[in-house]
PDB file of C-alpha atoms in Angstrom:
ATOM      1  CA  UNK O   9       0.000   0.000   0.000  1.00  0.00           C
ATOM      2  CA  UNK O  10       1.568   3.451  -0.827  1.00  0.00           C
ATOM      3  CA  UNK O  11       1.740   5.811   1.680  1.00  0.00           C
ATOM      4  CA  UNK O  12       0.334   8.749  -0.113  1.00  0.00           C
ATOM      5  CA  UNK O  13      -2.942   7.905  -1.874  1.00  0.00           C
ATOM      6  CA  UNK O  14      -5.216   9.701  -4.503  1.00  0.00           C
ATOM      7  CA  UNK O  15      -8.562   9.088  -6.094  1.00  0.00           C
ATOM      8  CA  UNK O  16      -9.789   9.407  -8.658  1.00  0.00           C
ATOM      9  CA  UNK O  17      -6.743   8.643 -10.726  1.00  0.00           C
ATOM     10  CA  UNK O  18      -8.241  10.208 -13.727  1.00  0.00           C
ATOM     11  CA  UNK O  19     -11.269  12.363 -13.860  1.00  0.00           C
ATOM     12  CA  UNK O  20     -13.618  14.714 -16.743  1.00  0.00           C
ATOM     13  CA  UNK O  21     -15.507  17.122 -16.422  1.00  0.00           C
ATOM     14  CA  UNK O  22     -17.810  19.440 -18.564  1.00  0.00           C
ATOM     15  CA  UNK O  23     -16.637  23.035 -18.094  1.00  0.00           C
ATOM     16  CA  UNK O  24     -18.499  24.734 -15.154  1.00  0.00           C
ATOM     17  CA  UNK O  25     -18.506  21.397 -13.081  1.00  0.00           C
ATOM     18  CA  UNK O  26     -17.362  21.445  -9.442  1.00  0.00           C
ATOM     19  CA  UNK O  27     -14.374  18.899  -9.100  1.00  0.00           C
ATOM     20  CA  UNK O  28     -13.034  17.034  -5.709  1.00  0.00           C
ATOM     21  CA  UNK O  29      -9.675  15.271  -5.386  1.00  0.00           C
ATOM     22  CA  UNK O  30      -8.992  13.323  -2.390  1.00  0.00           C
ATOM     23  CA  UNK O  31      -5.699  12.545  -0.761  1.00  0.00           C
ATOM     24  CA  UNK O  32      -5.233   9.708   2.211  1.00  0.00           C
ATOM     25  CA  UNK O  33      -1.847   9.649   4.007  1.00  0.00           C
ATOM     26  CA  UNK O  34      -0.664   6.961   6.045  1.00  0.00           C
ATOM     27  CA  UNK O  35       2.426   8.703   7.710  1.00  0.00           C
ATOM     28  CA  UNK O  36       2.589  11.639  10.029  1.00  0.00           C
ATOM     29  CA  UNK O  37       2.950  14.413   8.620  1.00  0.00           C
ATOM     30  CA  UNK O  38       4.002  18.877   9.070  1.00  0.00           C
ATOM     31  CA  UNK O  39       2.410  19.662   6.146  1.00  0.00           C
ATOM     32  CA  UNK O  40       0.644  18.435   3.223  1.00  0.00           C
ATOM     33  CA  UNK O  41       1.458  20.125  -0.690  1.00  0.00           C
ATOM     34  CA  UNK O  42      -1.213  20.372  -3.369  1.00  0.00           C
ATOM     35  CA  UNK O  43       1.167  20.379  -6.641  1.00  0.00           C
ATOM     36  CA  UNK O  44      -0.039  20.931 -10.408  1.00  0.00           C
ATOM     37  CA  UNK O  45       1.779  19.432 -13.367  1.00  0.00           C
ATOM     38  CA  UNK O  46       0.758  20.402 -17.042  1.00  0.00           C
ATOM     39  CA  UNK O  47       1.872  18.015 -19.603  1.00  0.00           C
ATOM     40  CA  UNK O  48       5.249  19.772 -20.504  1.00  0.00           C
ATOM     41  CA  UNK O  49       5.917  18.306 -17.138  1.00  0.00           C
ATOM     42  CA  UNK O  50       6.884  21.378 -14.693  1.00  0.00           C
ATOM     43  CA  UNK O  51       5.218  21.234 -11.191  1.00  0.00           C
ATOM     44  CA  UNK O  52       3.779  24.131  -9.817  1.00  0.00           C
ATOM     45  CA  UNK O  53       3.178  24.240  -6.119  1.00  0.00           C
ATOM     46  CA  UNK O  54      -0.780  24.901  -5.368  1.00  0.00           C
ATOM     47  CA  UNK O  55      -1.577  25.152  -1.912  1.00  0.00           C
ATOM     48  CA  UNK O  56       0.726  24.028   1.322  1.00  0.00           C
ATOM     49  CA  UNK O  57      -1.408  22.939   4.467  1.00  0.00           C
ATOM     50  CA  UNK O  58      -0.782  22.107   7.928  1.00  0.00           C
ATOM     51  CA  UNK O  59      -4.628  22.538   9.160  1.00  0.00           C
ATOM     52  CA  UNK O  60      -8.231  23.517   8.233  1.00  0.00           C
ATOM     53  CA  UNK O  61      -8.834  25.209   4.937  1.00  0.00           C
ATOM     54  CA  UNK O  62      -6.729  27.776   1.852  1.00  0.00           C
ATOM     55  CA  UNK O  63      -8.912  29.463  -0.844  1.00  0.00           C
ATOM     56  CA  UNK O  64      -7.075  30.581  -4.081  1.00  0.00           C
ATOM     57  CA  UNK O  65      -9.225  31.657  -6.546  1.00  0.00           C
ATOM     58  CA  UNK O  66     -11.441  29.037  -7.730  1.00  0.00           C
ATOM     59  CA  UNK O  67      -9.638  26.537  -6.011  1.00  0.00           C
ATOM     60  CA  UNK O  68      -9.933  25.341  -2.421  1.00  0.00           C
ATOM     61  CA  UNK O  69      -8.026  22.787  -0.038  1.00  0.00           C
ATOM     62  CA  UNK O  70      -8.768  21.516   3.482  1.00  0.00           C
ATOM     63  CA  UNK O  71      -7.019  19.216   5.187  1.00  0.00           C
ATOM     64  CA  UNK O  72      -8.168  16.710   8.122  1.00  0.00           C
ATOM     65  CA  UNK O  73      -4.774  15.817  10.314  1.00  0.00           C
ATOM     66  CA  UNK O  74      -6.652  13.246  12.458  1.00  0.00           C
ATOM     67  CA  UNK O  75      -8.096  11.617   9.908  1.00  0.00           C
ATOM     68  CA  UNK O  76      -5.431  11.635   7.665  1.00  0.00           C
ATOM     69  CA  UNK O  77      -6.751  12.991   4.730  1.00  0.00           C
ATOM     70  CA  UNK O  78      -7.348  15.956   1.977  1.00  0.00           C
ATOM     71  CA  UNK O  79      -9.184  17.443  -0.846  1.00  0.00           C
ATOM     72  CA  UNK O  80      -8.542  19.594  -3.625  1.00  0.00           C
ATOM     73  CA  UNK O  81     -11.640  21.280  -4.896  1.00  0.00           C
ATOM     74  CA  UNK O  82     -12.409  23.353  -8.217  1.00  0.00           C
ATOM     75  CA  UNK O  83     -15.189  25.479  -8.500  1.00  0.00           C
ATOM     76  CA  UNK O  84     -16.512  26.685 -12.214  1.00  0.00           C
ATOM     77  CA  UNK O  85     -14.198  24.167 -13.565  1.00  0.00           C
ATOM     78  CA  UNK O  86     -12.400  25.609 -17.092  1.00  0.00           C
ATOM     79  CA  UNK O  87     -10.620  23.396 -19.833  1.00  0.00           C
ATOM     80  CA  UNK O  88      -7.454  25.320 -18.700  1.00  0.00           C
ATOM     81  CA  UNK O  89      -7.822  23.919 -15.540  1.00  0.00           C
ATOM     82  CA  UNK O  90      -6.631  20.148 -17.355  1.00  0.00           C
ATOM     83  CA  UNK O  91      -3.403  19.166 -15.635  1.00  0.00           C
ATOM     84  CA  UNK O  92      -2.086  16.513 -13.101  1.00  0.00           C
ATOM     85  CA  UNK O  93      -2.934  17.589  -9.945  1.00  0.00           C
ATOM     86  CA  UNK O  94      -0.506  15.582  -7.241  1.00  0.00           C
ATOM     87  CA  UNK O  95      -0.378  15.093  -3.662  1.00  0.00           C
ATOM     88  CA  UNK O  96       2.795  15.148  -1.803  1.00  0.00           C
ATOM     89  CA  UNK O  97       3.162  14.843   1.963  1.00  0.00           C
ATOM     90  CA  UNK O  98       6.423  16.718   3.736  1.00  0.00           C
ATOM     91  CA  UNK O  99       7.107  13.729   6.711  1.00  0.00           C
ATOM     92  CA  UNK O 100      10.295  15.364   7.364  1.00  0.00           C
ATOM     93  CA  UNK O 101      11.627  18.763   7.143  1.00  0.00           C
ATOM     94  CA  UNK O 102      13.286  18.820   3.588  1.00  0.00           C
ATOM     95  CA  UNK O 103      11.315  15.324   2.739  1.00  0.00           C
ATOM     96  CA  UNK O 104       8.465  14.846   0.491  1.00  0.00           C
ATOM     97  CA  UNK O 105       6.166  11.598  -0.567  1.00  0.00           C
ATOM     98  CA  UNK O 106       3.972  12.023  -3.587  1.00  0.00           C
ATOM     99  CA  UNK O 107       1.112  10.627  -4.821  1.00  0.00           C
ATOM    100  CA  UNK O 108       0.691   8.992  -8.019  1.00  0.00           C
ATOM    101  CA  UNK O 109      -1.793  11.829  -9.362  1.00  0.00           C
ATOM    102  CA  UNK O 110      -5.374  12.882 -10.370  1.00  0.00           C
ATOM    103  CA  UNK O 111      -5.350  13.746 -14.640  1.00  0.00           C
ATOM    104  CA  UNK O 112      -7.840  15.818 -14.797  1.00  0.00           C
ATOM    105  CA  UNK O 113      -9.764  16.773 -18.199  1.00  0.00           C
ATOM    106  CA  UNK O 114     -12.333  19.401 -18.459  1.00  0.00           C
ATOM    107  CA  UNK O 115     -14.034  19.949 -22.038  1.00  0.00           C
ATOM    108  CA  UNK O 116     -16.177  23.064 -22.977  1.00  0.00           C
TER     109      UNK O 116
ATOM    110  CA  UNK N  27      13.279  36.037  -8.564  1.00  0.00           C
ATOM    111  CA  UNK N  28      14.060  33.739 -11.483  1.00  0.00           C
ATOM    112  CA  UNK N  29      12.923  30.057 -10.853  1.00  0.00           C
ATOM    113  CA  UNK N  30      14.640  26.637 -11.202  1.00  0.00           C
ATOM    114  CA  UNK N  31      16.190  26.430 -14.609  1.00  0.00           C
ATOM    115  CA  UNK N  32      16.597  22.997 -16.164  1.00  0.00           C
ATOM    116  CA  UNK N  33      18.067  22.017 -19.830  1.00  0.00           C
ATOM    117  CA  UNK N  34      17.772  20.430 -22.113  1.00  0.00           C
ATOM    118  CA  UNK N  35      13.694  20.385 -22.047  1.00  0.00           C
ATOM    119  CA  UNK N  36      13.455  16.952 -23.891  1.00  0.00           C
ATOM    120  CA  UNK N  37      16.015  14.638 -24.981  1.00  0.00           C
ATOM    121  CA  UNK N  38      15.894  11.481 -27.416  1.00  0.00           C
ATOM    122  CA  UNK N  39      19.085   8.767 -26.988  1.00  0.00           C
ATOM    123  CA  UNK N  40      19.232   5.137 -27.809  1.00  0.00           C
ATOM    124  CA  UNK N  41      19.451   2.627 -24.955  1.00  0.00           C
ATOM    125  CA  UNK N  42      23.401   2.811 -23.884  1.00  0.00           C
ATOM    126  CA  UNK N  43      23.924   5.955 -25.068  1.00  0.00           C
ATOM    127  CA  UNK N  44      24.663   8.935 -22.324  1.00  0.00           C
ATOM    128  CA  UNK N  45      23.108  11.681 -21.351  1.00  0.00           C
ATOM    129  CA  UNK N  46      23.201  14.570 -18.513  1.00  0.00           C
ATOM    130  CA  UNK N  47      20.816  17.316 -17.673  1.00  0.00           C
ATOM    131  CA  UNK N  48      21.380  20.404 -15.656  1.00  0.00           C
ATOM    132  CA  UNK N  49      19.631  22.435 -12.816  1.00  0.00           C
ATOM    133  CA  UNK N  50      20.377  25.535 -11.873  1.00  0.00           C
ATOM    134  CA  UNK N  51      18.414  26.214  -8.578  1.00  0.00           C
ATOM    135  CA  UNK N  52      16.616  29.685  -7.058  1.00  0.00           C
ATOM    136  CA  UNK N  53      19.248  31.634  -5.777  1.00  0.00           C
ATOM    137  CA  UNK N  54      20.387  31.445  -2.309  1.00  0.00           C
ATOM    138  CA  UNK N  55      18.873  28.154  -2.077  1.00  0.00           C
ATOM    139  CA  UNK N  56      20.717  25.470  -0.214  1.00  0.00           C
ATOM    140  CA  UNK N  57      18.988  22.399  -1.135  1.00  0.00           C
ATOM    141  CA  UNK N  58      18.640  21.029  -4.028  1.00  0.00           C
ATOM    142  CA  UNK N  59      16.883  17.737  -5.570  1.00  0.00           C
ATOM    143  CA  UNK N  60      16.752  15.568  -8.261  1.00  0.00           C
ATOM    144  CA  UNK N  61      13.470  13.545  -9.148  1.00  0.00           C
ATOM    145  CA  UNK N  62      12.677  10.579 -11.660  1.00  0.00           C
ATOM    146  CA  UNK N  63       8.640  10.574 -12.431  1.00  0.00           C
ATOM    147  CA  UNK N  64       8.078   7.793 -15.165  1.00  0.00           C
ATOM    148  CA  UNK N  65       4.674   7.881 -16.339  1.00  0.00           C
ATOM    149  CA  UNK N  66       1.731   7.572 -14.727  1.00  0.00           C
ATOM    150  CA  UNK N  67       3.442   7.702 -11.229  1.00  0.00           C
ATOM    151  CA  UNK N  68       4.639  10.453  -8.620  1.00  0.00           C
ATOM    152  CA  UNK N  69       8.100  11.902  -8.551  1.00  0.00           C
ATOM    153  CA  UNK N  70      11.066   9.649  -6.746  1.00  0.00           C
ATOM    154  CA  UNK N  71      13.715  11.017  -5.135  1.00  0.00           C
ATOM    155  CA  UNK N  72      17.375  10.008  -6.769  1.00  0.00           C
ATOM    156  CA  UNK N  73      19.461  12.528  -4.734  1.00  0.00           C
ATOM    157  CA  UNK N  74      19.233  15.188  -2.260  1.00  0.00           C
ATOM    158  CA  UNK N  75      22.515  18.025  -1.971  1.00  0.00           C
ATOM    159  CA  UNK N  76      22.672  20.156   0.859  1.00  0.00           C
ATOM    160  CA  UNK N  77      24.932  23.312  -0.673  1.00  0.00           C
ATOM    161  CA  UNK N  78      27.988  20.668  -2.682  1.00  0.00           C
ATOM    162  CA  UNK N  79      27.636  17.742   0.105  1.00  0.00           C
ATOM    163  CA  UNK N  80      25.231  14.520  -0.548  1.00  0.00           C
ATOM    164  CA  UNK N  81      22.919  14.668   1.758  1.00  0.00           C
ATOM    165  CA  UNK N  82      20.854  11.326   0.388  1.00  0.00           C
ATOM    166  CA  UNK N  83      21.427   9.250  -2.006  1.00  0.00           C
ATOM    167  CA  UNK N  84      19.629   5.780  -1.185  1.00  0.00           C
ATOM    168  CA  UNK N  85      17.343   5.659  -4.199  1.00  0.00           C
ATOM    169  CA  UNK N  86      19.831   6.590  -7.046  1.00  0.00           C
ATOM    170  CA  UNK N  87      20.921   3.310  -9.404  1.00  0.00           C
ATOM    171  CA  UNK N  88      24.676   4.407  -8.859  1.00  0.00           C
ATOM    172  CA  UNK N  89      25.700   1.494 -11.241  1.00  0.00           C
ATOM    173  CA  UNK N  90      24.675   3.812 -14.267  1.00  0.00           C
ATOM    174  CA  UNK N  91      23.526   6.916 -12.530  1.00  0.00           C
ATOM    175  CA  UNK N  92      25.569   9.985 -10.617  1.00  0.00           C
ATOM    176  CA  UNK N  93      25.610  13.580 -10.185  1.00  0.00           C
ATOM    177  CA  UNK N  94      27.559  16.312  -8.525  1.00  0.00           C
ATOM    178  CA  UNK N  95      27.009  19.832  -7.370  1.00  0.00           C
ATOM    179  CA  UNK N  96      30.079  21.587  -7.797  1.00  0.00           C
ATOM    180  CA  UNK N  97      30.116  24.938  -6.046  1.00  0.00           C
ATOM    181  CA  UNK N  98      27.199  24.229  -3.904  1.00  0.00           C
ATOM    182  CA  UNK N  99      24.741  26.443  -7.087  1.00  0.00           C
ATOM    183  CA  UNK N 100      23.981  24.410 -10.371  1.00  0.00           C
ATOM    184  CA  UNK N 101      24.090  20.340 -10.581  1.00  0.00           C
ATOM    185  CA  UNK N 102      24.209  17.919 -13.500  1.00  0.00           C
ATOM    186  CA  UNK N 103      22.614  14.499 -13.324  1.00  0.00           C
ATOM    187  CA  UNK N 104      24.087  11.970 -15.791  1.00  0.00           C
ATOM    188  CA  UNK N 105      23.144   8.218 -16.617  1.00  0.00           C
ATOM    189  CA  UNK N 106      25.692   5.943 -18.185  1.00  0.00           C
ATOM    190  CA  UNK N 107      24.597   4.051 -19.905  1.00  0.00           C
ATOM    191  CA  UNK N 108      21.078   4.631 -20.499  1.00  0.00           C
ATOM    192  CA  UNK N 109      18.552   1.749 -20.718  1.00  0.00           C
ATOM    193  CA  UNK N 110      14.667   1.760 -21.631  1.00  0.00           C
ATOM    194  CA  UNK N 111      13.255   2.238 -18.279  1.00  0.00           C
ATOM    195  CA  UNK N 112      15.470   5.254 -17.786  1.00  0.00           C
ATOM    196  CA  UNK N 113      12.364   7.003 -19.848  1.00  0.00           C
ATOM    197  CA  UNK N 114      10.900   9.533 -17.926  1.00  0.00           C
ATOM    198  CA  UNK N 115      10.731  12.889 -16.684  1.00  0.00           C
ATOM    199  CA  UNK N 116      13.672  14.428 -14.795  1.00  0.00           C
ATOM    200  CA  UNK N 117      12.689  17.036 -12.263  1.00  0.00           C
ATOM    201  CA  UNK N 118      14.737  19.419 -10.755  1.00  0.00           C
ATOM    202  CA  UNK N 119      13.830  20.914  -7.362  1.00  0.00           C
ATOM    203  CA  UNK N 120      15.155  23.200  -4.514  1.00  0.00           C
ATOM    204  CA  UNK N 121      14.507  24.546  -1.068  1.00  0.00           C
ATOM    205  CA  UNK N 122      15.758  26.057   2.036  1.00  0.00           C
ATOM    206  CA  UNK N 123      16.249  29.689   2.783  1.00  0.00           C
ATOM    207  CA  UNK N 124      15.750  32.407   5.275  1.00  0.00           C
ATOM    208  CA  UNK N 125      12.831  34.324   5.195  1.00  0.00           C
ATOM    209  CA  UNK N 126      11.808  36.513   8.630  1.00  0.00           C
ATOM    210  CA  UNK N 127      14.325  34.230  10.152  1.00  0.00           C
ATOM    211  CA  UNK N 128      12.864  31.120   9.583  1.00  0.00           C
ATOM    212  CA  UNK N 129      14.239  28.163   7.888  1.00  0.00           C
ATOM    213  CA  UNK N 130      11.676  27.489   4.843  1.00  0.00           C
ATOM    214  CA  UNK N 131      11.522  24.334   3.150  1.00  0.00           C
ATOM    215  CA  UNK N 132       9.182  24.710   0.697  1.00  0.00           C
ATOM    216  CA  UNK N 133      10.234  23.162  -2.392  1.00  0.00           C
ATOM    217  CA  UNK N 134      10.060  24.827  -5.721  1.00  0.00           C
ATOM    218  CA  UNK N 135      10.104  22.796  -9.317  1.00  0.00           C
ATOM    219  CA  UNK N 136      11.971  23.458 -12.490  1.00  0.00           C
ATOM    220  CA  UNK N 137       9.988  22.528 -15.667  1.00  0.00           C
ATOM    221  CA  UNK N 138      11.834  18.899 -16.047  1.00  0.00           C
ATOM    222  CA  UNK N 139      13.597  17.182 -18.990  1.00  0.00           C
ATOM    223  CA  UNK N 140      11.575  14.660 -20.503  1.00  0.00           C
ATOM    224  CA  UNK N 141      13.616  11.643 -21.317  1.00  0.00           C
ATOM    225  CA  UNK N 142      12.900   8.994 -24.109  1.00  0.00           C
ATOM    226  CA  UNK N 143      15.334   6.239 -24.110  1.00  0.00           C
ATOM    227  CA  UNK N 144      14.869   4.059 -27.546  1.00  0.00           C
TER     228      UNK N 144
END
């Protein structure tokens, strides 16, 4: 079992559709990373978290430490918004464990 | 301030052919990473420098794979010789610095070299 889970692993959507992304952890954690990754392949960091709840934009993440787990949600979803959207858990300091990813699609 | 610079973007060798890629981290930034992500999966750590020093190695195939951080600023990551499951993307990351005297780790990406080994 990996330590850093995500589901769905893929996921479309008609533009305008709200969108969830769930992330399980196994480990204990300081802070949890919401990560997106276009198809040219450069990450670019989302959202960190060590508790409750971050609103950027259309996007929101919460995090639940005792239950170990966290969500990614898009509101008004837009084709631009297609990417790989990863997980990745900081366990120690200068240490991160990723998920495997979430591709999302959205068509107009 | 600039971001993590990485060359060549994509690169196309035959299997036992070499290769290396370069990173050239955010300034001032002590820590620097280098990440294999084959398809489909997340990023795996190959090697971790604190300024020029190793600080982990344990996942990097050192039988074919090394890289060195002269200087303690930019780092090249070479494989010798390539084989087929060598395909993937390279990432480039780094971290630590100062800011309102704090240590923050927050890691920041470079866009990656996408390898295809043939």
């Amino acid at each position: 079992k990996n330590e850093v889970e995500q589901s769905p692993q893929n996921l479309t959507a008609q533009e305008g559709e709200f969108i969830t992304i769930n992330c399980s952890y196994s480990v204990g954690i300081s802070a949890l990373h919401w990560l997106q990754q276009h198809p040219g392949g450069g990450i670019v960091s989302l959202f960190m978290l060590s508790s409750g709840k971050k609103k950027h934009g259309r996007l929101i993440a919460t995090i639940n430490i005792q239950e170990k787990h966290s969500s990614l949600h898009i509101t008004a979803s837009h084709p631009r918004d297609s990417a790989v959207y990863i997980c990745a858990v900081r366990w120690a300091p200068d240490k991160l464990i990723f998920g495997t990813g979430t591709r999302l699609q959205v068509f107009p | 301030e600039a971001g993590v610079a990485q060359s060549p973007r994509y690169k196309i060798i035959e299997k036992r052919q070499s290769v290396a890629f370069w990173c050239n981290p955010i300034s001032g930034h002590a820590t620097l990473y280098w990440y294999q992500q084959i398809l489909g999966q997340g990023p795996k750590l190959l090697i971790q420098f604190q300024n020029n020093g190793v600080v982990d190695d344990s996942q990097l195939p050192k039988d074919r794979f090394s890289a060195e951080r002269l200087k303690g600023v930019d780092s090249t990551l070479k494989i010798q010789p390539a084989k087929l499951e060598d395909s993937a993307v390279y990432l480039c990351a780094s971290s630590l610095r100062i800011q309102n005297r704090r240590l923050e780790h927050e890691q920041f990406f470079g866009p990656g070299t996408r390898l295809t080994v043939l």
